[in-house]
Amino acid sequence: MTTPQIWLAPLHGITSYTFRNTLCRHFGGIDCFMAPFLPTQSAGKFRQRVWQDIAPANNTALPLVPQLMGNRPEQFVDTVRMLNEQFGYEHFNINIGCPSSPVVRHTRGCGLMPHPDIVEQIVAEVTGKTPFHISLKMRLGLHHADEGRELLPRLNDYPLDFLVIHPRLGDDLYEGIPDLDTFAEFCQLTQHKIVYSGDIFTVEDYNRLAERFPQVAAWMLGRGLLRNPFLAEEIKGQDTGDKRERFFAFYQDFIEKLLPIRGESGTLANLKELWHYFAIFTGLSEEKLQQLLRICDLREFVSVSS
Ligand SMILES: Cc1cc2nc3c(=O)[nH]c(=O)nc-3n(C[C@H](O)[C@H](O)[C@H](O)COP(=O)(O)O)c2cc1C
């Protein structure tokens, strides 16, 4: 059996470069990172600070695919050109899957899925006017999978690198379970390489999916890797050693690296978000988690959670 390709899913507000780098220093099994979305910009408005998360100096650990969110074809073209000039990136992913309501309301992210003409224009412009590798990350649709059914055949005309499909509707947010029957149908509708994303929480989840969908080229792990940072190693059959010791070494290292960048309150907020997932790995009860989340002092939080 060949070794699966495992990519870290982009998780906005969580998988920042500090998290990605620390994760990679402590855990194996991940082949590639996709960075959380950044906004497209017009030429001449390149603000370095916005791009800190994908600056090459901050991303030496693994190959990184930057992700862009926007809705104007010319801004995508300007942005990928700027990022290539400034940073040397040649691969870019376009987000048409983010379901958050402010994003959708502005016809961005998953808000683009009911507008196949706009998506096609974006893809036509970026693939036609630049030489770069372009891919899309999508859901089945915003309100209905018919949106994806309409879009996928149109995308077959363009030289996309791959499509990442998270088999839920935007309206579902992260509720319910991925619709694998529609995902199977979508695999038939596209000629592009497919990367699967959604609810791989255990090795068994991965095995079930890999058996049913042998055509999938790579597997994205998001929340599953936060719940169990050893998941990629386990899927690849690697020896994980003493998990608790390794997890807490990672945790300490992450805090040390994050503190100078985010300050005390930013670090505390970030850790609180992560503990919703870490609680599952460490077996923290709901009651203990709630007690932990009520702590307002970073030092106390770290001491109680370590
Ligand atoms: C907090 C959070 C932030 C996310 N941010 C992004 C993002 O920036 N770009 C993107 O394409 N998907 C984003 N996603 C979706 C994930 O990349 C992934 O497709 C989804 O969580 C399903 O995979 P999982 O079950 O392995 O987490 C986000 C999901 C969550 C929960």
JSON list of C-alpha atoms in Angstrom, two decimals, residues 20-171:
[
{"chain": "A", "resi": 20, "resn": "ARG", "atom": "CA", "xyz": [2.07, 25.07, 12.12]},
{"chain": "A", "resi": 21, "resn": "ASN", "atom": "CA", "xyz": [5.80, 25.30, 12.86]},
{"chain": "A", "resi": 22, "resn": "THR", "atom": "CA", "xyz": [5.48, 24.01, 16.42]},
{"chain": "A", "resi": 23, "resn": "LEU", "atom": "CA", "xyz": [3.20, 21.19, 15.29]},
{"chain": "A", "resi": 24, "resn": "CYS", "atom": "CA", "xyz": [5.74, 20.15, 12.71]},
{"chain": "A", "resi": 25, "resn": "ARG", "atom": "CA", "xyz": [8.65, 20.28, 15.17]},
{"chain": "A", "resi": 26, "resn": "HIS", "atom": "CA", "xyz": [6.89, 17.84, 17.50]},
{"chain": "A", "resi": 27, "resn": "PHE", "atom": "CA", "xyz": [4.74, 15.60, 15.31]},
{"chain": "A", "resi": 28, "resn": "GLY", "atom": "CA", "xyz": [5.29, 13.80, 12.05]},
{"chain": "A", "resi": 29, "resn": "GLY", "atom": "CA", "xyz": [3.10, 12.46, 9.28]},
{"chain": "A", "resi": 30, "resn": "ILE", "atom": "CA", "xyz": [2.08, 15.78, 7.72]},
{"chain": "A", "resi": 31, "resn": "ASP", "atom": "CA", "xyz": [3.28, 16.39, 4.17]},
{"chain": "A", "resi": 32, "resn": "CYS", "atom": "CA", "xyz": [2.00, 19.87, 3.40]},
{"chain": "A", "resi": 33, "resn": "PHE", "atom": "CA", "xyz": [0.29, 22.88, 4.97]},
{"chain": "A", "resi": 34, "resn": "MET", "atom": "CA", "xyz": [-2.51, 24.94, 3.52]},
{"chain": "A", "resi": 35, "resn": "ALA", "atom": "CA", "xyz": [-2.55, 28.35, 5.21]},
{"chain": "A", "resi": 36, "resn": "PRO", "atom": "CA", "xyz": [-5.81, 29.92, 6.41]},
{"chain": "A", "resi": 37, "resn": "PHE", "atom": "CA", "xyz": [-7.42, 32.38, 4.00]},
{"chain": "A", "resi": 38, "resn": "LEU", "atom": "CA", "xyz": [-6.07, 35.87, 3.41]},
{"chain": "A", "resi": 39, "resn": "PRO", "atom": "CA", "xyz": [-7.92, 38.60, 1.53]},
{"chain": "A", "resi": 40, "resn": "THR", "atom": "CA", "xyz": [-7.13, 39.43, -2.10]},
{"chain": "A", "resi": 41, "resn": "GLN", "atom": "CA", "xyz": [-5.87, 42.97, -2.68]},
{"chain": "A", "resi": 42, "resn": "SER", "atom": "CA", "xyz": [-5.52, 45.31, -5.62]},
{"chain": "A", "resi": 43, "resn": "ALA", "atom": "CA", "xyz": [-2.13, 46.04, -7.17]},
{"chain": "A", "resi": 44, "resn": "GLY", "atom": "CA", "xyz": [-0.25, 48.81, -5.39]},
{"chain": "A", "resi": 45, "resn": "LYS", "atom": "CA", "xyz": [-1.89, 48.04, -2.05]},
{"chain": "A", "resi": 46, "resn": "PHE", "atom": "CA", "xyz": [0.50, 45.37, -0.87]},
{"chain": "A", "resi": 47, "resn": "ARG", "atom": "CA", "xyz": [0.63, 45.64, 2.91]},
{"chain": "A", "resi": 48, "resn": "GLN", "atom": "CA", "xyz": [3.37, 43.39, 4.24]},
{"chain": "A", "resi": 49, "resn": "ARG", "atom": "CA", "xyz": [1.72, 43.00, 7.67]},
{"chain": "A", "resi": 50, "resn": "VAL", "atom": "CA", "xyz": [-1.32, 41.27, 6.18]},
{"chain": "A", "resi": 51, "resn": "TRP", "atom": "CA", "xyz": [0.91, 38.56, 4.71]},
{"chain": "A", "resi": 52, "resn": "GLN", "atom": "CA", "xyz": [3.00, 37.82, 7.79]},
{"chain": "A", "resi": 53, "resn": "ASP", "atom": "CA", "xyz": [1.39, 34.40, 8.16]},
{"chain": "A", "resi": 54, "resn": "ILE", "atom": "CA", "xyz": [2.72, 33.24, 4.79]},
{"chain": "A", "resi": 55, "resn": "ALA", "atom": "CA", "xyz": [6.03, 35.15, 4.74]},
{"chain": "A", "resi": 56, "resn": "PRO", "atom": "CA", "xyz": [8.70, 32.61, 3.69]},
{"chain": "A", "resi": 57, "resn": "ALA", "atom": "CA", "xyz": [10.86, 33.41, 6.74]},
{"chain": "A", "resi": 58, "resn": "ASN", "atom": "CA", "xyz": [7.98, 32.17, 8.93]},
{"chain": "A", "resi": 59, "resn": "ASN", "atom": "CA", "xyz": [7.36, 29.07, 6.86]},
{"chain": "A", "resi": 60, "resn": "THR", "atom": "CA", "xyz": [10.48, 27.01, 6.43]},
{"chain": "A", "resi": 61, "resn": "ALA", "atom": "CA", "xyz": [9.17, 23.75, 7.89]},
{"chain": "A", "resi": 62, "resn": "LEU", "atom": "CA", "xyz": [7.01, 22.23, 5.14]},
{"chain": "A", "resi": 63, "resn": "PRO", "atom": "CA", "xyz": [5.65, 23.15, 1.71]},
{"chain": "A", "resi": 64, "resn": "LEU", "atom": "CA", "xyz": [2.90, 25.74, 2.12]},
{"chain": "A", "resi": 65, "resn": "VAL", "atom": "CA", "xyz": [-0.01, 26.57, -0.15]},
{"chain": "A", "resi": 66, "resn": "PRO", "atom": "CA", "xyz": [-1.36, 30.08, 0.55]},
{"chain": "A", "resi": 67, "resn": "GLN", "atom": "CA", "xyz": [-5.13, 30.47, 0.36]},
{"chain": "A", "resi": 68, "resn": "LEU", "atom": "CA", "xyz": [-6.93, 33.55, -0.91]},
{"chain": "A", "resi": 69, "resn": "MET", "atom": "CA", "xyz": [-10.44, 34.79, -0.43]},
{"chain": "A", "resi": 70, "resn": "GLY", "atom": "CA", "xyz": [-12.14, 37.44, -2.54]},
{"chain": "A", "resi": 71, "resn": "ASN", "atom": "CA", "xyz": [-14.69, 37.84, -5.31]},
{"chain": "A", "resi": 72, "resn": "ARG", "atom": "CA", "xyz": [-13.05, 40.02, -7.96]},
{"chain": "A", "resi": 73, "resn": "PRO", "atom": "CA", "xyz": [-11.13, 38.23, -10.69]},
{"chain": "A", "resi": 74, "resn": "GLU", "atom": "CA", "xyz": [-8.69, 41.12, -11.24]},
{"chain": "A", "resi": 75, "resn": "GLN", "atom": "CA", "xyz": [-7.82, 41.22, -7.53]},
{"chain": "A", "resi": 76, "resn": "PHE", "atom": "CA", "xyz": [-6.98, 37.53, -7.58]},
{"chain": "A", "resi": 77, "resn": "VAL", "atom": "CA", "xyz": [-4.68, 38.12, -10.54]},
{"chain": "A", "resi": 78, "resn": "ASP", "atom": "CA", "xyz": [-3.02, 41.13, -8.84]},
{"chain": "A", "resi": 79, "resn": "THR", "atom": "CA", "xyz": [-2.61, 39.27, -5.56]},
{"chain": "A", "resi": 80, "resn": "VAL", "atom": "CA", "xyz": [-1.07, 36.07, -6.92]},
{"chain": "A", "resi": 81, "resn": "ARG", "atom": "CA", "xyz": [1.33, 38.17, -9.01]},
{"chain": "A", "resi": 82, "resn": "MET", "atom": "CA", "xyz": [2.32, 40.24, -5.94]},
{"chain": "A", "resi": 83, "resn": "LEU", "atom": "CA", "xyz": [2.78, 37.15, -3.80]},
{"chain": "A", "resi": 84, "resn": "ASN", "atom": "CA", "xyz": [4.90, 35.50, -6.44]},
{"chain": "A", "resi": 85, "resn": "GLU", "atom": "CA", "xyz": [7.05, 38.61, -6.84]},
{"chain": "A", "resi": 86, "resn": "GLN", "atom": "CA", "xyz": [7.45, 39.27, -3.13]},
{"chain": "A", "resi": 87, "resn": "PHE", "atom": "CA", "xyz": [7.56, 35.76, -1.73]},
{"chain": "A", "resi": 88, "resn": "GLY", "atom": "CA", "xyz": [8.14, 33.41, -4.67]},
{"chain": "A", "resi": 89, "resn": "TYR", "atom": "CA", "xyz": [4.95, 31.36, -4.20]},
{"chain": "A", "resi": 90, "resn": "GLU", "atom": "CA", "xyz": [3.78, 29.52, -7.30]},
{"chain": "A", "resi": 91, "resn": "HIS", "atom": "CA", "xyz": [0.81, 27.61, -5.83]},
{"chain": "A", "resi": 92, "resn": "PHE", "atom": "CA", "xyz": [-2.39, 29.34, -4.69]},
{"chain": "A", "resi": 93, "resn": "ASN", "atom": "CA", "xyz": [-5.67, 28.04, -3.38]},
{"chain": "A", "resi": 94, "resn": "ILE", "atom": "CA", "xyz": [-8.97, 29.88, -3.80]},
{"chain": "A", "resi": 95, "resn": "ASN", "atom": "CA", "xyz": [-11.45, 29.63, -0.95]},
{"chain": "A", "resi": 96, "resn": "ILE", "atom": "CA", "xyz": [-15.07, 29.12, -2.03]},
{"chain": "A", "resi": 97, "resn": "GLY", "atom": "CA", "xyz": [-16.00, 27.11, 1.06]},
{"chain": "A", "resi": 98, "resn": "CYS", "atom": "CA", "xyz": [-15.96, 29.40, 4.11]},
{"chain": "A", "resi": 99, "resn": "PRO", "atom": "CA", "xyz": [-19.55, 29.42, 5.49]},
{"chain": "A", "resi": 100, "resn": "SER", "atom": "CA", "xyz": [-19.25, 32.20, 8.09]},
{"chain": "A", "resi": 101, "resn": "SER", "atom": "CA", "xyz": [-22.14, 34.63, 7.64]},
{"chain": "A", "resi": 102, "resn": "PRO", "atom": "CA", "xyz": [-20.17, 37.90, 7.26]},
{"chain": "A", "resi": 103, "resn": "VAL", "atom": "CA", "xyz": [-18.09, 36.20, 4.55]},
{"chain": "A", "resi": 104, "resn": "VAL", "atom": "CA", "xyz": [-21.10, 34.71, 2.76]},
{"chain": "A", "resi": 105, "resn": "ARG", "atom": "CA", "xyz": [-23.03, 37.99, 2.97]},
{"chain": "A", "resi": 106, "resn": "HIS", "atom": "CA", "xyz": [-20.25, 39.69, 0.99]},
{"chain": "A", "resi": 107, "resn": "THR", "atom": "CA", "xyz": [-20.38, 36.99, -1.71]},
{"chain": "A", "resi": 108, "resn": "ARG", "atom": "CA", "xyz": [-17.04, 35.55, -0.68]},
{"chain": "A", "resi": 109, "resn": "GLY", "atom": "CA", "xyz": [-16.04, 32.07, 0.45]},
{"chain": "A", "resi": 110, "resn": "CYS", "atom": "CA", "xyz": [-19.04, 29.74, 0.23]},
{"chain": "A", "resi": 111, "resn": "GLY", "atom": "CA", "xyz": [-21.14, 32.78, -0.75]},
{"chain": "A", "resi": 112, "resn": "LEU", "atom": "CA", "xyz": [-19.64, 32.29, -4.24]},
{"chain": "A", "resi": 113, "resn": "MET", "atom": "CA", "xyz": [-20.99, 28.78, -4.69]},
{"chain": "A", "resi": 114, "resn": "PRO", "atom": "CA", "xyz": [-24.45, 29.91, -5.90]},
{"chain": "A", "resi": 115, "resn": "HIS", "atom": "CA", "xyz": [-22.61, 32.11, -8.46]},
{"chain": "A", "resi": 116, "resn": "PRO", "atom": "CA", "xyz": [-20.81, 29.74, -10.83]},
{"chain": "A", "resi": 117, "resn": "ASP", "atom": "CA", "xyz": [-20.30, 32.56, -13.35]},
{"chain": "A", "resi": 118, "resn": "ILE", "atom": "CA", "xyz": [-18.19, 34.54, -10.88]},
{"chain": "A", "resi": 119, "resn": "VAL", "atom": "CA", "xyz": [-16.21, 31.46, -9.82]},
{"chain": "A", "resi": 120, "resn": "GLU", "atom": "CA", "xyz": [-15.59, 30.57, -13.45]},
{"chain": "A", "resi": 121, "resn": "GLN", "atom": "CA", "xyz": [-14.48, 34.14, -14.23]},
{"chain": "A", "resi": 122, "resn": "ILE", "atom": "CA", "xyz": [-12.05, 34.09, -11.32]},
{"chain": "A", "resi": 123, "resn": "VAL", "atom": "CA", "xyz": [-10.63, 30.73, -12.38]},
{"chain": "A", "resi": 124, "resn": "ALA", "atom": "CA", "xyz": [-10.48, 31.73, -16.06]},
{"chain": "A", "resi": 125, "resn": "GLU", "atom": "CA", "xyz": [-8.64, 34.98, -15.25]},
{"chain": "A", "resi": 126, "resn": "VAL", "atom": "CA", "xyz": [-6.14, 33.55, -12.81]},
{"chain": "A", "resi": 127, "resn": "THR", "atom": "CA", "xyz": [-5.33, 30.46, -14.87]},
{"chain": "A", "resi": 128, "resn": "GLY", "atom": "CA", "xyz": [-5.37, 32.43, -18.14]},
{"chain": "A", "resi": 129, "resn": "LYS", "atom": "CA", "xyz": [-3.30, 35.43, -17.06]},
{"chain": "A", "resi": 130, "resn": "THR", "atom": "CA", "xyz": [-0.77, 33.87, -14.71]},
{"chain": "A", "resi": 131, "resn": "PRO", "atom": "CA", "xyz": [1.44, 30.78, -15.00]},
{"chain": "A", "resi": 132, "resn": "PHE", "atom": "CA", "xyz": [0.84, 29.60, -11.42]},
{"chain": "A", "resi": 133, "resn": "HIS", "atom": "CA", "xyz": [-0.65, 26.42, -9.97]},
{"chain": "A", "resi": 134, "resn": "ILE", "atom": "CA", "xyz": [-4.21, 27.16, -8.92]},
{"chain": "A", "resi": 135, "resn": "SER", "atom": "CA", "xyz": [-6.61, 25.05, -6.87]},
{"chain": "A", "resi": 136, "resn": "LEU", "atom": "CA", "xyz": [-9.99, 25.54, -5.17]},
{"chain": "A", "resi": 137, "resn": "LYS", "atom": "CA", "xyz": [-11.32, 24.58, -1.75]},
{"chain": "A", "resi": 138, "resn": "MET", "atom": "CA", "xyz": [-15.07, 24.15, -1.80]},
{"chain": "A", "resi": 139, "resn": "ARG", "atom": "CA", "xyz": [-18.12, 22.66, -0.18]},
{"chain": "A", "resi": 140, "resn": "LEU", "atom": "CA", "xyz": [-20.96, 20.86, -1.95]},
{"chain": "A", "resi": 141, "resn": "GLY", "atom": "CA", "xyz": [-22.83, 24.14, -2.20]},
{"chain": "A", "resi": 142, "resn": "LEU", "atom": "CA", "xyz": [-24.05, 26.97, -0.01]},
{"chain": "A", "resi": 143, "resn": "HIS", "atom": "CA", "xyz": [-27.75, 25.99, 0.12]},
{"chain": "A", "resi": 144, "resn": "HIS", "atom": "CA", "xyz": [-27.90, 22.95, -2.17]},
{"chain": "A", "resi": 145, "resn": "ALA", "atom": "CA", "xyz": [-25.52, 20.47, -3.79]},
{"chain": "A", "resi": 146, "resn": "ASP", "atom": "CA", "xyz": [-26.98, 21.47, -7.17]},
{"chain": "A", "resi": 147, "resn": "GLU", "atom": "CA", "xyz": [-24.64, 24.47, -6.94]},
{"chain": "A", "resi": 148, "resn": "GLY", "atom": "CA", "xyz": [-21.61, 22.15, -6.96]},
{"chain": "A", "resi": 149, "resn": "ARG", "atom": "CA", "xyz": [-23.24, 19.97, -9.64]},
{"chain": "A", "resi": 150, "resn": "GLU", "atom": "CA", "xyz": [-23.44, 23.01, -11.87]},
{"chain": "A", "resi": 151, "resn": "LEU", "atom": "CA", "xyz": [-19.96, 24.30, -11.07]},
{"chain": "A", "resi": 152, "resn": "LEU", "atom": "CA", "xyz": [-17.83, 21.14, -11.34]},
{"chain": "A", "resi": 153, "resn": "PRO", "atom": "CA", "xyz": [-18.33, 20.37, -15.06]},
{"chain": "A", "resi": 154, "resn": "ARG", "atom": "CA", "xyz": [-17.52, 24.00, -15.87]},
{"chain": "A", "resi": 155, "resn": "LEU", "atom": "CA", "xyz": [-14.24, 23.79, -13.95]},
{"chain": "A", "resi": 156, "resn": "ASN", "atom": "CA", "xyz": [-13.15, 20.81, -16.08]},
{"chain": "A", "resi": 157, "resn": "ASP", "atom": "CA", "xyz": [-12.24, 23.28, -18.83]},
{"chain": "A", "resi": 158, "resn": "TYR", "atom": "CA", "xyz": [-9.48, 24.91, -16.74]},
{"chain": "A", "resi": 159, "resn": "PRO", "atom": "CA", "xyz": [-6.03, 23.68, -15.72]},
{"chain": "A", "resi": 160, "resn": "LEU", "atom": "CA", "xyz": [-6.60, 23.44, -11.99]},
{"chain": "A", "resi": 161, "resn": "ASP", "atom": "CA", "xyz": [-4.11, 21.57, -9.84]},
{"chain": "A", "resi": 162, "resn": "PHE", "atom": "CA", "xyz": [-6.71, 19.99, -7.58]},
{"chain": "A", "resi": 163, "resn": "LEU", "atom": "CA", "xyz": [-10.02, 20.57, -5.81]},
{"chain": "A", "resi": 164, "resn": "VAL", "atom": "CA", "xyz": [-10.35, 20.24, -2.07]},
{"chain": "A", "resi": 165, "resn": "ILE", "atom": "CA", "xyz": [-13.90, 19.16, -1.27]},
{"chain": "A", "resi": 166, "resn": "HIS", "atom": "CA", "xyz": [-15.45, 19.36, 2.17]},
{"chain": "A", "resi": 167, "resn": "PRO", "atom": "CA", "xyz": [-18.69, 17.42, 1.67]},
{"chain": "A", "resi": 168, "resn": "ARG", "atom": "CA", "xyz": [-21.09, 19.63, 3.56]},
{"chain": "A", "resi": 169, "resn": "LEU", "atom": "CA", "xyz": [-23.28, 22.55, 2.55]},
{"chain": "A", "resi": 170, "resn": "GLY", "atom": "CA", "xyz": [-22.38, 26.02, 3.78]},
{"chain": "A", "resi": 171, "resn": "ASP", "atom": "CA", "xyz": [-25.77, 26.12, 5.52]}
]
